[in-house]
mmCIF file with all atom_site columns, C-alpha atoms in Angstrom:
data_model
loop_
_atom_site.group_PDB
_atom_site.id
_atom_site.type_symbol
_atom_site.label_atom_id
_atom_site.label_alt_id
_atom_site.label_comp_id
_atom_site.label_asym_id
_atom_site.label_entity_id
_atom_site.label_seq_id
_atom_site.pdbx_PDB_ins_code
_atom_site.Cartn_x
_atom_site.Cartn_y
_atom_site.Cartn_z
_atom_site.occupancy
_atom_site.B_iso_or_equiv
_atom_site.pdbx_formal_charge
_atom_site.auth_seq_id
_atom_site.auth_comp_id
_atom_site.auth_asym_id
_atom_site.auth_atom_id
_atom_site.pdbx_PDB_model_num
ATOM 1   C CA . MET A 1 1   ? -49.017 25.308 53.198 1.00 79.00 ? 572 MET A CA 1
ATOM 2   C CA . TYR A 1 2   ? -45.627 23.775 52.434 1.00 84.00 ? 573 TYR A CA 1
ATOM 3   C CA . GLU A 1 3   ? -47.206 21.451 49.854 1.00 90.00 ? 574 GLU A CA 1
ATOM 4   C CA . LEU A 1 4   ? -48.904 24.428 48.175 1.00 92.00 ? 575 LEU A CA 1
ATOM 5   C CA . PHE A 1 5   ? -45.611 26.335 48.059 1.00 95.00 ? 576 PHE A CA 1
ATOM 6   C CA . LEU A 1 6   ? -43.787 23.330 46.615 1.00 94.00 ? 577 LEU A CA 1
ATOM 7   C CA . SER A 1 7   ? -46.499 22.674 44.018 1.00 92.00 ? 578 SER A CA 1
ATOM 8   C CA . ALA A 1 8   ? -46.574 26.318 42.909 1.00 95.00 ? 579 ALA A CA 1
ATOM 9   C CA . PHE A 1 9   ? -42.773 26.489 42.886 1.00 96.00 ? 580 PHE A CA 1
ATOM 10  C CA . VAL A 1 10  ? -42.386 23.392 40.703 1.00 92.00 ? 581 VAL A CA 1
ATOM 11  C CA . THR A 1 11  ? -45.122 24.509 38.309 1.00 91.00 ? 582 THR A CA 1
ATOM 12  C CA . LEU A 1 12  ? -43.696 28.014 37.876 1.00 95.00 ? 583 LEU A CA 1
ATOM 13  C CA . PHE A 1 13  ? -40.125 26.732 37.633 1.00 94.00 ? 584 PHE A CA 1
ATOM 14  C CA . VAL A 1 14  ? -41.118 24.406 34.809 1.00 87.00 ? 585 VAL A CA 1
ATOM 15  C CA . VAL A 1 15  ? -43.105 27.079 32.956 1.00 88.00 ? 586 VAL A CA 1
ATOM 16  C CA . ILE A 1 16  ? -40.622 29.957 33.371 1.00 91.00 ? 587 ILE A CA 1
ATOM 17  C CA . ASP A 1 17  ? -37.702 27.568 32.828 1.00 86.00 ? 588 ASP A CA 1
ATOM 18  C CA . PRO A 1 18  ? -34.697 29.561 34.168 1.00 90.00 ? 589 PRO A CA 1
ATOM 19  C CA . PRO A 1 19  ? -32.162 27.036 32.763 1.00 82.00 ? 590 PRO A CA 1
ATOM 20  C CA . GLY A 1 20  ? -33.725 27.425 29.319 1.00 78.00 ? 591 GLY A CA 1
ATOM 21  C CA . CYS A 1 21  ? -33.594 31.230 29.489 1.00 84.00 ? 592 CYS A CA 1
ATOM 22  C CA . ALA A 1 22  ? -29.917 31.276 30.501 1.00 83.00 ? 593 ALA A CA 1
ATOM 23  C CA . PRO A 1 23  ? -28.389 30.381 27.102 1.00 77.00 ? 594 PRO A CA 1
ATOM 24  C CA . ILE A 1 24  ? -30.636 32.860 25.296 1.00 76.00 ? 595 ILE A CA 1
ATOM 25  C CA . TYR A 1 25  ? -29.650 35.631 27.685 1.00 85.00 ? 596 TYR A CA 1
ATOM 26  C CA . ALA A 1 26  ? -25.987 34.674 27.312 1.00 80.00 ? 597 ALA A CA 1
ATOM 27  C CA . GLY A 1 27  ? -26.299 35.274 23.573 1.00 71.00 ? 598 GLY A CA 1
ATOM 28  C CA . LEU A 1 28  ? -28.238 38.517 23.938 1.00 76.00 ? 599 LEU A CA 1
ATOM 29  C CA . SER A 1 29  ? -25.825 39.992 26.480 1.00 79.00 ? 600 SER A CA 1
ATOM 30  C CA . ALA A 1 30  ? -22.655 38.772 24.764 1.00 70.00 ? 601 ALA A CA 1
ATOM 31  C CA . GLY A 1 31  ? -21.548 42.329 23.954 1.00 72.00 ? 602 GLY A CA 1
ATOM 32  C CA . ALA A 1 32  ? -22.294 43.713 27.428 1.00 80.00 ? 603 ALA A CA 1
ATOM 33  C CA . SER A 1 33  ? -19.889 44.004 30.325 1.00 82.00 ? 604 SER A CA 1
ATOM 34  C CA . ARG A 1 34  ? -20.345 41.836 33.413 1.00 83.00 ? 605 ARG A CA 1
ATOM 35  C CA . ALA A 1 35  ? -21.911 44.743 35.339 1.00 88.00 ? 606 ALA A CA 1
ATOM 36  C CA . GLN A 1 36  ? -24.275 45.565 32.468 1.00 89.00 ? 607 GLN A CA 1
ATOM 37  C CA . ALA A 1 37  ? -25.334 41.918 32.116 1.00 89.00 ? 608 ALA A CA 1
ATOM 38  C CA . VAL A 1 38  ? -26.136 41.650 35.844 1.00 92.00 ? 609 VAL A CA 1
ATOM 39  C CA . SER A 1 39  ? -27.996 44.980 35.772 1.00 93.00 ? 610 SER A CA 1
ATOM 40  C CA . MET A 1 40  ? -30.151 43.903 32.818 1.00 94.00 ? 611 MET A CA 1
ATOM 41  C CA . ALA A 1 41  ? -30.842 40.552 34.495 1.00 95.00 ? 612 ALA A CA 1
ATOM 42  C CA . THR A 1 42  ? -32.000 42.390 37.622 1.00 96.00 ? 613 THR A CA 1
ATOM 43  C CA . ARG A 1 43  ? -34.361 44.659 35.678 1.00 96.00 ? 614 ARG A CA 1
ATOM 44  C CA . ALA A 1 44  ? -35.751 41.747 33.659 1.00 96.00 ? 615 ALA A CA 1
ATOM 45  C CA . CYS A 1 45  ? -36.622 39.729 36.771 1.00 97.00 ? 616 CYS A CA 1
ATOM 46  C CA . VAL A 1 46  ? -38.105 42.716 38.631 1.00 97.00 ? 617 VAL A CA 1
ATOM 47  C CA . ILE A 1 47  ? -40.290 43.745 35.680 1.00 97.00 ? 618 ILE A CA 1
ATOM 48  C CA . ALA A 1 48  ? -41.415 40.148 35.055 1.00 97.00 ? 619 ALA A CA 1
ATOM 49  C CA . SER A 1 49  ? -42.275 39.743 38.752 1.00 97.00 ? 620 SER A CA 1
ATOM 50  C CA . ILE A 1 50  ? -44.412 42.900 38.707 1.00 97.00 ? 621 ILE A CA 1
ATOM 51  C CA . ILE A 1 51  ? -46.296 41.681 35.624 1.00 94.00 ? 622 ILE A CA 1
ATOM 52  C CA . LEU A 1 52  ? -46.988 38.286 37.216 1.00 96.00 ? 623 LEU A CA 1
ATOM 53  C CA . VAL A 1 53  ? -48.094 39.811 40.540 1.00 96.00 ? 624 VAL A CA 1
ATOM 54  C CA . VAL A 1 54  ? -50.554 42.122 38.749 1.00 94.00 ? 625 VAL A CA 1
ATOM 55  C CA . PHE A 1 55  ? -52.129 39.214 36.882 1.00 91.00 ? 626 PHE A CA 1
ATOM 56  C CA . ALA A 1 56  ? -52.132 37.051 40.016 1.00 93.00 ? 627 ALA A CA 1
ATOM 57  C CA . LEU A 1 57  ? -53.993 39.649 42.066 1.00 93.00 ? 628 LEU A CA 1
ATOM 58  C CA . PHE A 1 58  ? -56.271 41.191 39.431 1.00 91.00 ? 629 PHE A CA 1
ATOM 59  C CA . GLY A 1 59  ? -56.579 38.418 36.845 1.00 84.00 ? 630 GLY A CA 1
ATOM 60  C CA . LYS A 1 60  ? -59.749 37.061 38.461 1.00 79.00 ? 631 LYS A CA 1
ATOM 61  C CA . ALA A 1 61  ? -61.423 40.480 38.261 1.00 85.00 ? 632 ALA A CA 1
ATOM 62  C CA . LEU A 1 62  ? -60.374 40.704 34.618 1.00 84.00 ? 633 LEU A CA 1
ATOM 63  C CA . LEU A 1 63  ? -61.982 37.348 33.877 1.00 78.00 ? 634 LEU A CA 1
ATOM 64  C CA . GLY A 1 64  ? -65.133 38.484 35.658 1.00 82.00 ? 635 GLY A CA 1
ATOM 65  C CA . ALA A 1 65  ? -65.285 41.636 33.550 1.00 88.00 ? 636 ALA A CA 1
ATOM 66  C CA . LEU A 1 66  ? -65.007 39.500 30.436 1.00 84.00 ? 637 LEU A CA 1
ATOM 67  C CA . HIS A 1 67  ? -67.648 37.051 31.770 1.00 85.00 ? 638 HIS A CA 1
ATOM 68  C CA . ILE A 1 68  ? -65.237 34.101 31.645 1.00 80.00 ? 639 ILE A CA 1
ATOM 69  C CA . GLU A 1 69  ? -65.689 31.291 34.182 1.00 80.00 ? 640 GLU A CA 1
ATOM 70  C CA . LEU A 1 70  ? -62.634 30.203 36.179 1.00 73.00 ? 641 LEU A CA 1
ATOM 71  C CA . ASP A 1 71  ? -63.169 26.588 35.123 1.00 80.00 ? 642 ASP A CA 1
ATOM 72  C CA . ALA A 1 72  ? -63.068 27.600 31.455 1.00 82.00 ? 643 ALA A CA 1
ATOM 73  C CA . PHE A 1 73  ? -59.819 29.448 32.135 1.00 74.00 ? 644 PHE A CA 1
ATOM 74  C CA . ARG A 1 74  ? -58.395 26.378 33.907 1.00 76.00 ? 645 ARG A CA 1
ATOM 75  C CA . ILE A 1 75  ? -59.139 24.216 30.853 1.00 85.00 ? 646 ILE A CA 1
ATOM 76  C CA . ALA A 1 76  ? -57.799 26.811 28.399 1.00 82.00 ? 647 ALA A CA 1
ATOM 77  C CA . GLY A 1 77  ? -54.725 27.413 30.550 1.00 76.00 ? 648 GLY A CA 1
ATOM 78  C CA . GLY A 1 78  ? -54.102 23.675 30.834 1.00 81.00 ? 649 GLY A CA 1
ATOM 79  C CA . ILE A 1 79  ? -54.272 23.279 27.049 1.00 86.00 ? 650 ILE A CA 1
ATOM 80  C CA . MET A 1 80  ? -51.876 26.210 26.617 1.00 78.00 ? 651 MET A CA 1
ATOM 81  C CA . LEU A 1 81  ? -49.408 24.744 29.108 1.00 73.00 ? 652 LEU A CA 1
ATOM 82  C CA . PHE A 1 82  ? -49.681 21.333 27.424 1.00 84.00 ? 653 PHE A CA 1
ATOM 83  C CA . MET A 1 83  ? -48.761 22.911 24.091 1.00 83.00 ? 654 MET A CA 1
ATOM 84  C CA . ILE A 1 84  ? -45.746 24.564 25.733 1.00 74.00 ? 655 ILE A CA 1
ATOM 85  C CA . ALA A 1 85  ? -44.771 21.162 27.177 1.00 78.00 ? 656 ALA A CA 1
ATOM 86  C CA . ILE A 1 86  ? -44.952 19.542 23.728 1.00 85.00 ? 657 ILE A CA 1
ATOM 87  C CA . ASP A 1 87  ? -42.703 22.289 22.359 1.00 79.00 ? 658 ASP A CA 1
ATOM 88  C CA . MET A 1 88  ? -40.222 21.734 25.205 1.00 73.00 ? 659 MET A CA 1
ATOM 89  C CA . VAL A 1 89  ? -40.077 17.971 24.665 1.00 82.00 ? 660 VAL A CA 1
ATOM 90  C CA . PHE A 1 90  ? -39.458 18.375 20.929 1.00 82.00 ? 661 PHE A CA 1
ATOM 91  C CA . GLU A 1 91  ? -37.174 21.432 21.445 1.00 72.00 ? 662 GLU A CA 1
ATOM 92  C CA . LYS A 1 92  ? -39.408 23.731 19.386 1.00 70.00 ? 663 LYS A CA 1
ATOM 93  C CA . ARG A 1 93  ? -39.635 26.206 22.280 1.00 61.00 ? 664 ARG A CA 1
ATOM 94  C CA . THR A 1 94  ? -35.856 26.579 22.423 1.00 61.00 ? 665 THR A CA 1
ATOM 95  C CA . GLN A 1 95  ? -35.719 27.058 18.661 1.00 65.00 ? 666 GLN A CA 1
ATOM 96  C CA . ARG A 1 96  ? -38.326 29.868 18.789 1.00 62.00 ? 667 ARG A CA 1
ATOM 97  C CA . ARG A 1 97  ? -36.489 31.559 21.660 1.00 61.00 ? 668 ARG A CA 1
ATOM 98  C CA . GLU A 1 98  ? -33.248 31.458 19.683 1.00 62.00 ? 669 GLU A CA 1
ATOM 99  C CA . GLU A 1 99  ? -34.951 32.907 16.596 1.00 65.00 ? 670 GLU A CA 1
ATOM 100 C CA . ARG A 1 100 ? -36.436 35.697 18.719 1.00 61.00 ? 671 ARG A CA 1
ATOM 101 C CA . ALA A 1 101 ? -33.021 36.388 20.211 1.00 62.00 ? 672 ALA A CA 1
ATOM 102 C CA . GLU A 1 102 ? -31.419 36.568 16.761 1.00 66.00 ? 673 GLU A CA 1
ATOM 103 C CA . LYS A 1 103 ? -33.999 39.135 15.644 1.00 63.00 ? 674 LYS A CA 1
ATOM 104 C CA . VAL A 1 104 ? -33.174 41.315 18.651 1.00 60.00 ? 675 VAL A CA 1
ATOM 105 C CA . LYS A 1 105 ? -29.428 40.951 18.070 1.00 60.00 ? 676 LYS A CA 1
ATOM 106 C CA . ALA A 1 106 ? -29.897 41.861 14.396 1.00 61.00 ? 677 ALA A CA 1
ATOM 107 C CA . THR A 1 107 ? -31.302 45.262 15.405 1.00 56.00 ? 678 THR A CA 1
ATOM 108 C CA . PRO A 1 108 ? -28.273 47.485 16.140 1.00 50.00 ? 679 PRO A CA 1
ATOM 109 C CA . GLU A 1 109 ? -30.166 50.148 18.096 1.00 46.00 ? 680 GLU A CA 1
ATOM 110 C CA . VAL A 1 110 ? -31.498 47.611 20.630 1.00 42.00 ? 681 VAL A CA 1
ATOM 111 C CA . GLU A 1 111 ? -29.051 47.434 23.530 1.00 55.00 ? 682 GLU A CA 1
ATOM 112 C CA . ASP A 1 112 ? -31.118 46.896 26.675 1.00 82.00 ? 683 ASP A CA 1
ATOM 113 C CA . VAL A 1 113 ? -32.824 43.508 26.417 1.00 83.00 ? 684 VAL A CA 1
ATOM 114 C CA . SER A 1 114 ? -34.168 43.529 29.982 1.00 91.00 ? 685 SER A CA 1
ATOM 115 C CA . VAL A 1 115 ? -37.742 44.534 29.064 1.00 89.00 ? 686 VAL A CA 1
ATOM 116 C CA . PHE A 1 116 ? -37.968 42.851 25.669 1.00 81.00 ? 687 PHE A CA 1
ATOM 117 C CA . PRO A 1 117 ? -37.507 40.009 25.142 1.00 80.00 ? 688 PRO A CA 1
ATOM 118 C CA . MET A 1 118 ? -36.280 38.912 28.600 1.00 88.00 ? 689 MET A CA 1
ATOM 119 C CA . ALA A 1 119 ? -38.956 40.269 30.986 1.00 92.00 ? 690 ALA A CA 1
ATOM 120 C CA . MET A 1 120 ? -41.689 39.691 28.446 1.00 86.00 ? 691 MET A CA 1
ATOM 121 C CA . PRO A 1 121 ? -42.303 37.297 26.803 1.00 76.00 ? 692 PRO A CA 1
ATOM 122 C CA . MET A 1 122 ? -39.470 35.024 27.997 1.00 82.00 ? 693 MET A CA 1
ATOM 123 C CA . LEU A 1 123 ? -40.000 35.271 31.771 1.00 92.00 ? 694 LEU A CA 1
ATOM 124 C CA . ALA A 1 124 ? -43.517 36.691 32.015 1.00 91.00 ? 695 ALA A CA 1
ATOM 125 C CA . GLY A 1 125 ? -44.992 35.116 28.915 1.00 79.00 ? 696 GLY A CA 1
ATOM 126 C CA . PRO A 1 126 ? -48.484 33.766 28.213 1.00 73.00 ? 697 PRO A CA 1
ATOM 127 C CA . GLY A 1 127 ? -47.673 30.483 29.931 1.00 78.00 ? 698 GLY A CA 1
ATOM 128 C CA . SER A 1 128 ? -46.412 31.978 33.196 1.00 89.00 ? 699 SER A CA 1
ATOM 129 C CA . ILE A 1 129 ? -49.212 34.569 33.277 1.00 87.00 ? 700 ILE A CA 1
ATOM 130 C CA . ALA A 1 130 ? -51.814 31.831 32.758 1.00 84.00 ? 701 ALA A CA 1
ATOM 131 C CA . THR A 1 131 ? -50.136 29.711 35.429 1.00 89.00 ? 702 THR A CA 1
ATOM 132 C CA . MET A 1 132 ? -50.209 32.518 38.010 1.00 93.00 ? 703 MET A CA 1
ATOM 133 C CA . MET A 1 133 ? -53.897 33.136 37.342 1.00 90.00 ? 704 MET A CA 1
ATOM 134 C CA . LEU A 1 134 ? -54.643 29.409 37.568 1.00 87.00 ? 705 LEU A CA 1
ATOM 135 C CA . LEU A 1 135 ? -52.756 28.999 40.833 1.00 91.00 ? 706 LEU A CA 1
ATOM 136 C CA . THR A 1 136 ? -54.310 32.030 42.529 1.00 91.00 ? 707 THR A CA 1
ATOM 137 C CA . SER A 1 137 ? -57.788 31.047 41.338 1.00 84.00 ? 708 SER A CA 1
ATOM 138 C CA . ARG A 1 138 ? -57.396 27.826 43.357 1.00 83.00 ? 709 ARG A CA 1
ATOM 139 C CA . ALA A 1 139 ? -56.049 29.611 46.456 1.00 88.00 ? 710 ALA A CA 1
ATOM 140 C CA . HIS A 1 140 ? -58.290 29.936 49.519 1.00 87.00 ? 711 HIS A CA 1
ATOM 141 C CA . GLY A 1 141 ? -57.603 33.072 51.505 1.00 90.00 ? 712 GLY A CA 1
ATOM 142 C CA . PRO A 1 142 ? -54.713 35.560 51.604 1.00 92.00 ? 713 PRO A CA 1
ATOM 143 C CA . GLU A 1 143 ? -52.318 33.073 53.217 1.00 94.00 ? 714 GLU A CA 1
ATOM 144 C CA . GLN A 1 144 ? -52.439 30.663 50.297 1.00 94.00 ? 715 GLN A CA 1
ATOM 145 C CA . THR A 1 145 ? -52.166 33.541 47.825 1.00 95.00 ? 716 THR A CA 1
ATOM 146 C CA . ALA A 1 146 ? -49.104 34.782 49.719 1.00 95.00 ? 717 ALA A CA 1
ATOM 147 C CA . MET A 1 147 ? -47.529 31.305 49.474 1.00 96.00 ? 718 MET A CA 1
ATOM 148 C CA . ILE A 1 148 ? -48.048 31.280 45.701 1.00 96.00 ? 719 ILE A CA 1
ATOM 149 C CA . LEU A 1 149 ? -46.491 34.744 45.396 1.00 97.00 ? 720 LEU A CA 1
ATOM 150 C CA . ALA A 1 150 ? -43.589 33.584 47.576 1.00 97.00 ? 721 ALA A CA 1
ATOM 151 C CA . ALA A 1 151 ? -43.069 30.609 45.240 1.00 97.00 ? 722 ALA A CA 1
ATOM 152 C CA . MET A 1 152 ? -43.056 32.960 42.253 1.00 97.00 ? 723 MET A CA 1
ATOM 153 C CA . ILE A 1 153 ? -40.470 35.213 43.926 1.00 97.00 ? 724 ILE A CA 1
ATOM 154 C CA . ALA A 1 154 ? -38.308 32.168 44.703 1.00 98.00 ? 725 ALA A CA 1
ATOM 155 C CA . VAL A 1 155 ? -38.426 31.101 41.052 1.00 97.00 ? 726 VAL A CA 1
ATOM 156 C CA . MET A 1 156 ? -37.558 34.635 39.942 1.00 98.00 ? 727 MET A CA 1
ATOM 157 C CA . LEU A 1 157 ? -34.561 34.654 42.290 1.00 97.00 ? 728 LEU A CA 1
ATOM 158 C CA . LEU A 1 158 ? -33.376 31.442 40.644 1.00 96.00 ? 729 LEU A CA 1
ATOM 159 C CA . ALA A 1 159 ? -34.049 33.006 37.237 1.00 96.00 ? 730 ALA A CA 1
ATOM 160 C CA . PHE A 1 160 ? -31.912 36.000 38.215 1.00 96.00 ? 731 PHE A CA 1
ATOM 161 C CA . ALA A 1 161 ? -29.117 33.676 39.360 1.00 95.00 ? 732 ALA A CA 1
ATOM 162 C CA . ALA A 1 162 ? -29.320 31.770 36.056 1.00 91.00 ? 733 ALA A CA 1
ATOM 163 C CA . LEU A 1 163 ? -29.284 34.955 33.958 1.00 93.00 ? 734 LEU A CA 1
ATOM 164 C CA . ALA A 1 164 ? -26.533 36.610 35.974 1.00 92.00 ? 735 ALA A CA 1
ATOM 165 C CA . ALA A 1 165 ? -24.342 33.519 35.615 1.00 89.00 ? 736 ALA A CA 1
ATOM 166 C CA . ALA A 1 166 ? -25.542 32.700 32.085 1.00 80.00 ? 737 ALA A CA 1
ATOM 167 C CA . GLY A 1 167 ? -22.153 32.930 30.359 1.00 70.00 ? 738 GLY A CA 1
ATOM 168 C CA . PRO A 1 168 ? -20.134 30.747 32.769 1.00 72.00 ? 739 PRO A CA 1
ATOM 169 C CA . LEU A 1 169 ? -23.134 28.437 33.307 1.00 69.00 ? 740 LEU A CA 1
ATOM 170 C CA . MET A 1 170 ? -23.446 27.583 29.620 1.00 65.00 ? 741 MET A CA 1
ATOM 171 C CA . LYS A 1 171 ? -19.750 26.737 29.424 1.00 66.00 ? 742 LYS A CA 1
ATOM 172 C CA . VAL A 1 172 ? -20.206 24.271 32.291 1.00 73.00 ? 743 VAL A CA 1
ATOM 173 C CA . LEU A 1 173 ? -23.506 22.674 31.198 1.00 68.00 ? 744 LEU A CA 1
ATOM 174 C CA . GLY A 1 174 ? -23.176 22.589 27.451 1.00 68.00 ? 745 GLY A CA 1
ATOM 175 C CA . ASP A 1 175 ? -25.950 22.243 24.866 1.00 66.00 ? 746 ASP A CA 1
ATOM 176 C CA . LYS A 1 176 ? -26.577 18.515 25.428 1.00 73.00 ? 747 LYS A CA 1
ATOM 177 C CA . VAL A 1 177 ? -27.206 18.822 29.167 1.00 73.00 ? 748 VAL A CA 1
ATOM 178 C CA . GLU A 1 178 ? -29.498 21.795 28.580 1.00 66.00 ? 749 GLU A CA 1
ATOM 179 C CA . ALA A 1 179 ? -31.521 19.784 26.023 1.00 73.00 ? 750 ALA A CA 1
ATOM 180 C CA . VAL A 1 180 ? -31.968 16.898 28.486 1.00 78.00 ? 751 VAL A CA 1
ATOM 181 C CA . ILE A 1 181 ? -33.105 19.246 31.276 1.00 70.00 ? 752 ILE A CA 1
ATOM 182 C CA . THR A 1 182 ? -35.562 21.011 28.974 1.00 71.00 ? 753 THR A CA 1
ATOM 183 C CA . ARG A 1 183 ? -37.144 17.738 27.839 1.00 80.00 ? 754 ARG A CA 1
ATOM 184 C CA . LEU A 1 184 ? -37.495 16.415 31.391 1.00 79.00 ? 755 LEU A CA 1
ATOM 185 C CA . LEU A 1 185 ? -39.168 19.666 32.450 1.00 72.00 ? 756 LEU A CA 1
ATOM 186 C CA . GLY A 1 186 ? -41.459 19.386 29.429 1.00 76.00 ? 757 GLY A CA 1
ATOM 187 C CA . VAL A 1 187 ? -42.695 15.935 30.465 1.00 83.00 ? 758 VAL A CA 1
ATOM 188 C CA . LEU A 1 188 ? -43.381 17.191 33.991 1.00 77.00 ? 759 LEU A CA 1
ATOM 189 C CA . LEU A 1 189 ? -45.223 20.244 32.657 1.00 72.00 ? 760 LEU A CA 1
ATOM 190 C CA . ALA A 1 190 ? -47.384 18.024 30.421 1.00 83.00 ? 761 ALA A CA 1
ATOM 191 C CA . ALA A 1 191 ? -48.546 16.074 33.475 1.00 83.00 ? 762 ALA A CA 1
ATOM 192 C CA . LEU A 1 192 ? -49.309 19.276 35.393 1.00 75.00 ? 763 LEU A CA 1
ATOM 193 C CA . ALA A 1 193 ? -51.204 20.688 32.410 1.00 80.00 ? 764 ALA A CA 1
ATOM 194 C CA . ALA A 1 194 ? -53.288 17.515 32.153 1.00 87.00 ? 765 ALA A CA 1
ATOM 195 C CA . GLN A 1 195 ? -54.172 17.867 35.842 1.00 83.00 ? 766 GLN A CA 1
ATOM 196 C CA . TYR A 1 196 ? -55.383 21.451 35.257 1.00 78.00 ? 767 TYR A CA 1
ATOM 197 C CA . ILE A 1 197 ? -57.637 20.257 32.426 1.00 87.00 ? 768 ILE A CA 1
ATOM 198 C CA . ILE A 1 198 ? -58.997 17.362 34.520 1.00 90.00 ? 769 ILE A CA 1
ATOM 199 C CA . ASP A 1 199 ? -59.751 19.739 37.430 1.00 84.00 ? 770 ASP A CA 1
ATOM 200 C CA . GLY A 1 200 ? -61.525 22.177 35.123 1.00 84.00 ? 771 GLY A CA 1
ATOM 201 C CA . VAL A 1 201 ? -63.648 19.459 33.467 1.00 90.00 ? 772 VAL A CA 1
ATOM 202 C CA . LYS A 1 202 ? -64.542 17.920 36.846 1.00 89.00 ? 773 LYS A CA 1
ATOM 203 C CA . ALA A 1 203 ? -65.624 21.265 38.279 1.00 83.00 ? 774 ALA A CA 1
ATOM 204 C CA . THR A 1 204 ? -67.692 22.023 35.170 1.00 85.00 ? 775 THR A CA 1
ATOM 205 C CA . LEU A 1 205 ? -69.468 18.663 35.286 1.00 87.00 ? 776 LEU A CA 1
ATOM 206 C CA . LEU A 1 206 ? -70.177 18.976 39.008 1.00 85.00 ? 777 LEU A CA 1
ATOM 207 C CA . ALA A 1 207 ? -71.530 22.500 38.534 1.00 76.00 ? 778 ALA A CA 1
ATOM 208 C CA . GLY A 1 208 ? -73.772 21.304 35.746 1.00 63.00 ? 779 GLY A CA 1
#
């Protein structure tokens, strides 16, 4: 059980990437007070957690309704995560996040960024949703599912800590350290994504 929790935690941490979200949130909440920034961070993490739990628990039923095999979803999800990893290694993901943040900041009437873009798509984006569905599809029984959900909650708590301390954190880390962390996480995610694809192909071949 501990190994499952650790595996799910590492996978979700890499995909959600709390350190990578921190500088974006620091820019988006630059005009907010400390209390407002913490409040928006809380709402963003709660909303993102709800979205991920819904897909974790009901994603399999959704795939069944669409007549999509779990192995096909594993392969597709692995490819998606691999593409995210490539973007992280070459810093394209950070660039897109910054562009998205600038668009939000350029809209004067947008003040609360907790729902968009923080909760979705930055925290609960396609990658993290696909990851939750992949992890729960491999879980056997409610205990393993509960461990995966516990890992997700742990990552979200770290995400909240990163967002809440985004301003001071960025002053300490700096852009260069953040770039190094993002690239290392990208390499790790690429390996995990490759494993998902291998598992999906193996299962398909064995079933055939």
